[in-house]
PDB file of C-alpha atoms in Angstrom:
ATOM      1  CA  MET L 229      -0.404  -0.241   0.192  1.00  0.00           C
ATOM      2  CA  ASP L 230       1.434   3.617  -0.842  1.00  0.00           C
ATOM      3  CA  GLN L 231       2.300   5.975   1.828  1.00  0.00           C
ATOM      4  CA  PRO L 232      -0.672   6.772   3.368  1.00  0.00           C
ATOM      5  CA  LEU L 233      -2.117  10.851   3.133  1.00  0.00           C
ATOM      6  CA  SER L 234      -1.257  13.573   5.688  1.00  0.00           C
ATOM      7  CA  LEU L 235      -3.644  14.743   7.894  1.00  0.00           C
ATOM      8  CA  LYS L 236      -3.063  17.992   6.069  1.00  0.00           C
ATOM      9  CA  GLN L 237      -4.252  16.239   2.664  1.00  0.00           C
ATOM     10  CA  LEU L 238      -6.690  14.300   4.347  1.00  0.00           C
ATOM     11  CA  VAL L 239      -8.597  17.760   5.642  1.00  0.00           C
ATOM     12  CA  GLN L 240      -8.459  19.351   2.885  1.00  0.00           C
ATOM     13  CA  ILE L 241     -10.376  17.015   0.313  1.00  0.00           C
ATOM     14  CA  VAL L 242     -13.120  15.914   3.305  1.00  0.00           C
ATOM     15  CA  PRO L 243     -16.369  18.519   2.956  1.00  0.00           C
ATOM     16  CA  VAL L 244     -16.625  20.227   5.690  1.00  0.00           C
ATOM     17  CA  GLU L 245     -16.513  24.282   6.852  1.00  0.00           C
ATOM     18  CA  GLU L 246     -13.972  26.074   5.725  1.00  0.00           C
ATOM     19  CA  LYS L 247     -13.392  27.301   9.785  1.00  0.00           C
ATOM     20  CA  ILE L 248     -13.187  23.751  10.447  1.00  0.00           C
ATOM     21  CA  LYS L 249     -10.013  23.168   7.971  1.00  0.00           C
ATOM     22  CA  GLN L 250      -8.769  26.159   8.699  1.00  0.00           C
ATOM     23  CA  GLN L 251      -8.224  25.058  13.180  1.00  0.00           C
ATOM     24  CA  VAL L 252      -7.540  21.757  12.420  1.00  0.00           C
ATOM     25  CA  PHE L 253      -4.390  23.427   9.966  1.00  0.00           C
ATOM     26  CA  SER L 254      -3.294  25.842  12.239  1.00  0.00           C
ATOM     27  CA  GLU L 255      -3.676  23.466  15.257  1.00  0.00           C
ATOM     28  CA  GLU L 256      -1.910  20.866  13.446  1.00  0.00           C
ATOM     29  CA  ASP L 257       1.898  20.608  15.390  1.00  0.00           C
ATOM     30  CA  ARG L 258       0.166  21.049  18.430  1.00  0.00           C
ATOM     31  CA  LEU L 259      -1.776  18.000  18.007  1.00  0.00           C
ATOM     32  CA  THR L 260      -0.867  14.400  19.970  1.00  0.00           C
ATOM     33  CA  ALA L 261      -1.044  11.461  17.650  1.00  0.00           C
ATOM     34  CA  ASP L 262      -3.760  10.094  18.866  1.00  0.00           C
ATOM     35  CA  GLN L 263      -5.681  14.027  17.789  1.00  0.00           C
ATOM     36  CA  LYS L 264      -4.169  13.478  14.754  1.00  0.00           C
ATOM     37  CA  TYR L 265      -5.504   9.724  14.059  1.00  0.00           C
ATOM     38  CA  ARG L 266      -9.130  10.156  15.646  1.00  0.00           C
ATOM     39  CA  ILE L 267      -9.814  12.668  13.512  1.00  0.00           C
ATOM     40  CA  SER L 268      -8.411  10.991  10.401  1.00  0.00           C
ATOM     41  CA  LYS L 269     -11.111   8.269  11.137  1.00  0.00           C
ATOM     42  CA  LEU L 270     -13.360  11.086  11.590  1.00  0.00           C
ATOM     43  CA  CYS L 271     -12.463  12.402   8.295  1.00  0.00           C
ATOM     44  CA  TRP L 272     -12.359   8.489   6.302  1.00  0.00           C
ATOM     45  CA  ALA L 273     -16.268   7.837   8.272  1.00  0.00           C
ATOM     46  CA  LEU L 274     -17.014  11.192   6.325  1.00  0.00           C
ATOM     47  CA  LEU L 275     -15.976  10.575   2.683  1.00  0.00           C
ATOM     48  CA  SER L 276     -17.127   6.399   3.512  1.00  0.00           C
ATOM     49  CA  THR L 277     -20.645   7.700   4.925  1.00  0.00           C
ATOM     50  CA  ILE L 278     -20.651  10.148   1.447  1.00  0.00           C
ATOM     51  CA  PHE L 279     -19.966   7.118  -0.850  1.00  0.00           C
ATOM     52  CA  GLU L 280     -22.423   5.184   1.198  1.00  0.00           C
ATOM     53  CA  GLU L 281     -25.532   7.629   0.292  1.00  0.00           C
ATOM     54  CA  ARG L 282     -24.704   8.010  -3.121  1.00  0.00           C
ATOM     55  CA  MET L 283     -24.528   4.232  -3.795  1.00  0.00           C
ATOM     56  CA  ARG L 284     -27.847   4.104  -1.988  1.00  0.00           C
ATOM     57  CA  GLN L 285     -29.361   6.641  -3.674  1.00  0.00           C
ATOM     58  CA  LYS L 286     -28.116   5.742  -7.338  1.00  0.00           C
ATOM     59  CA  SER L 287     -29.289   2.040  -6.487  1.00  0.00           C
ATOM     60  CA  GLN L 288     -32.481   3.373  -5.637  1.00  0.00           C
ATOM     61  CA  ALA L 289     -33.138   5.136  -8.832  1.00  0.00           C
ATOM     62  CA  MET L 290     -32.171   1.748 -10.661  1.00  0.00           C
ATOM     63  CA  LEU L 291     -34.329   0.145  -8.799  1.00  0.00           C
ATOM     64  CA  LYS L 292     -37.011   2.657  -9.432  1.00  0.00           C
ATOM     65  CA  GLU L 293     -37.249   3.182 -13.112  1.00  0.00           C
ATOM     66  CA  MET L 294     -37.431  -0.749 -13.004  1.00  0.00           C
ATOM     67  CA  ALA L 295     -40.412  -0.729 -11.190  1.00  0.00           C
ATOM     68  CA  GLU L 296     -42.076   2.662 -12.298  1.00  0.00           C
ATOM     69  CA  GLU L 297     -40.546   2.724 -16.492  1.00  0.00           C
ATOM     70  CA  GLY L 298     -39.462  -1.317 -17.235  1.00  0.00           C
ATOM     71  CA  LYS L 299     -36.431  -0.578 -17.606  1.00  0.00           C
ATOM     72  CA  GLU L 300     -33.676  -3.352 -17.541  1.00  0.00           C
ATOM     73  CA  TYR L 301     -30.810  -3.545 -15.542  1.00  0.00           C
ATOM     74  CA  GLU L 302     -28.280  -6.430 -15.784  1.00  0.00           C
ATOM     75  CA  GLN L 303     -26.411  -7.590 -11.968  1.00  0.00           C
ATOM     76  CA  GLU L 304     -23.419  -6.542 -13.717  1.00  0.00           C
ATOM     77  CA  ASP L 305     -25.080  -2.852 -13.824  1.00  0.00           C
ATOM     78  CA  PHE L 306     -25.240  -3.375 -10.144  1.00  0.00           C
ATOM     79  CA  ARG L 307     -21.803  -4.062  -9.732  1.00  0.00           C
ATOM     80  CA  ARG L 308     -20.525  -1.746 -12.099  1.00  0.00           C
ATOM     81  CA  LEU L 309     -22.350   1.265  -9.828  1.00  0.00           C
ATOM     82  CA  GLU L 310     -20.140   0.887  -7.116  1.00  0.00           C
ATOM     83  CA  ASP L 311     -16.805   1.658  -9.573  1.00  0.00           C
ATOM     84  CA  GLU L 312     -19.396   4.664 -11.142  1.00  0.00           C
ATOM     85  CA  VAL L 313     -19.706   6.254  -7.476  1.00  0.00           C
ATOM     86  CA  MET L 314     -16.121   6.127  -6.829  1.00  0.00           C
ATOM     87  CA  ALA L 315     -15.261   7.540 -10.141  1.00  0.00           C
ATOM     88  CA  ASP L 316     -17.430  10.257  -9.455  1.00  0.00           C
ATOM     89  CA  LEU L 317     -16.618  10.919  -5.668  1.00  0.00           C
ATOM     90  CA  LEU L 318     -12.910  10.894  -6.781  1.00  0.00           C
ATOM     91  CA  ILE L 319     -13.613  13.840  -9.239  1.00  0.00           C
ATOM     92  CA  LYS L 320     -14.989  15.680  -6.199  1.00  0.00           C
ATOM     93  CA  LEU L 321     -11.512  15.481  -4.362  1.00  0.00           C
ATOM     94  CA  ASP L 322     -10.634  18.238  -6.665  1.00  0.00           C
ATOM     95  CA  GLU L 323      -7.425  18.791  -4.217  1.00  0.00           C
ATOM     96  CA  VAL L 324      -6.159  15.802  -4.619  1.00  0.00           C
ATOM     97  CA  LYS L 325      -3.750  16.519  -7.584  1.00  0.00           C
ATOM     98  CA  SER L 326      -1.976  13.177  -8.550  1.00  0.00           C
ATOM     99  CA  GLN L 327      -2.996   9.437  -9.550  1.00  0.00           C
ATOM    100  CA  LYS L 328      -0.884   7.898  -6.641  1.00  0.00           C
ATOM    101  CA  GLU L 329      -3.059  10.259  -3.956  1.00  0.00           C
ATOM    102  CA  LEU L 330      -6.500   9.000  -6.501  1.00  0.00           C
ATOM    103  CA  SER L 331      -4.994   5.276  -5.383  1.00  0.00           C
ATOM    104  CA  GLU L 332      -4.480   5.584  -1.738  1.00  0.00           C
ATOM    105  CA  ILE L 333      -7.938   6.992  -1.343  1.00  0.00           C
ATOM    106  CA  LYS L 334      -9.845   4.524  -2.975  1.00  0.00           C
ATOM    107  CA  SER L 335      -7.682   2.064  -0.783  1.00  0.00           C
ATOM    108  CA  GLN L 336      -8.300   3.714   1.851  1.00  0.00           C
ATOM    109  CA  LEU L 337     -11.759   4.253   1.658  1.00  0.00           C
ATOM    110  CA  LYS L 338     -13.037   1.131   0.806  1.00  0.00           C
ATOM    111  CA  ALA L 339     -11.258   0.060   4.462  1.00  0.00           C
ATOM    112  CA  SER L 340     -12.930   2.383   5.629  1.00  0.00           C
ATOM    113  CA  ILE L 341     -16.581   1.353   4.928  1.00  0.00           C
ATOM    114  CA  THR L 342     -15.896  -1.984   5.461  1.00  0.00           C
ATOM    115  CA  GLU L 343     -14.575  -1.028   9.148  1.00  0.00           C
ATOM    116  CA  LYS L 344     -17.797   1.058   9.494  1.00  0.00           C
ATOM    117  CA  GLN L 345     -19.751  -1.326   8.177  1.00  0.00           C
ATOM    118  CA  GLN L 346     -18.709  -3.899  10.687  1.00  0.00           C
ATOM    119  CA  LYS L 347     -19.084  -1.171  13.450  1.00  0.00           C
ATOM    120  CA  THR L 348     -22.499  -0.289  12.320  1.00  0.00           C
ATOM    121  CA  GLN L 349     -22.693   2.246  14.845  1.00  0.00           C
ATOM    122  CA  THR L 350     -23.738   5.934  14.758  1.00  0.00           C
ATOM    123  CA  THR L 351     -20.900   9.065  15.525  1.00  0.00           C
ATOM    124  CA  PRO L 352     -21.739  12.552  15.982  1.00  0.00           C
ATOM    125  CA  THR L 353     -21.081  14.981  13.463  1.00  0.00           C
ATOM    126  CA  LEU L 354     -17.304  15.360  12.488  1.00  0.00           C
ATOM    127  CA  GLN L 355     -17.730  19.033  13.674  1.00  0.00           C
ATOM    128  CA  ARG L 356     -18.713  17.783  17.326  1.00  0.00           C
ATOM    129  CA  GLN L 357     -16.020  15.695  17.256  1.00  0.00           C
ATOM    130  CA  THR L 358     -13.585  17.720  15.726  1.00  0.00           C
ATOM    131  CA  GLN L 359     -13.992  20.481  18.668  1.00  0.00           C
ATOM    132  CA  THR L 360     -13.604  17.455  21.144  1.00  0.00           C
ATOM    133  CA  ILE L 361     -10.660  16.387  20.258  1.00  0.00           C
ATOM    134  CA  LEU L 362      -9.373  19.863  19.565  1.00  0.00           C
TER     135      LEU L 362
END
């Protein structure tokens, strides 16, 4: 596996308020290893939640088209959906500049999704958790 993204890179690509990003950036040198770890886990959890929600929306839209419009989808169409949603998400992460970073994000995001599915617990918002960590 490639080198993990730095905390700064990860926070930069997560869709949160600029105020939160700036707070993390300004505090980064003073954060403990545990705080950095917890913030990165929150970022990956947020990205995996976004991915899962987009998957849910797109698969529901496909099922609705099948039910209401009689459109036919093959099983392979549903399998390709994950790759399409992942590609859409990576395109939106415009702060990522290299193919290596895109590959690393995809790999870590899949790991985060798997971990999240195993835990199946709800977490407070990123902002509230970030405030607690800082």
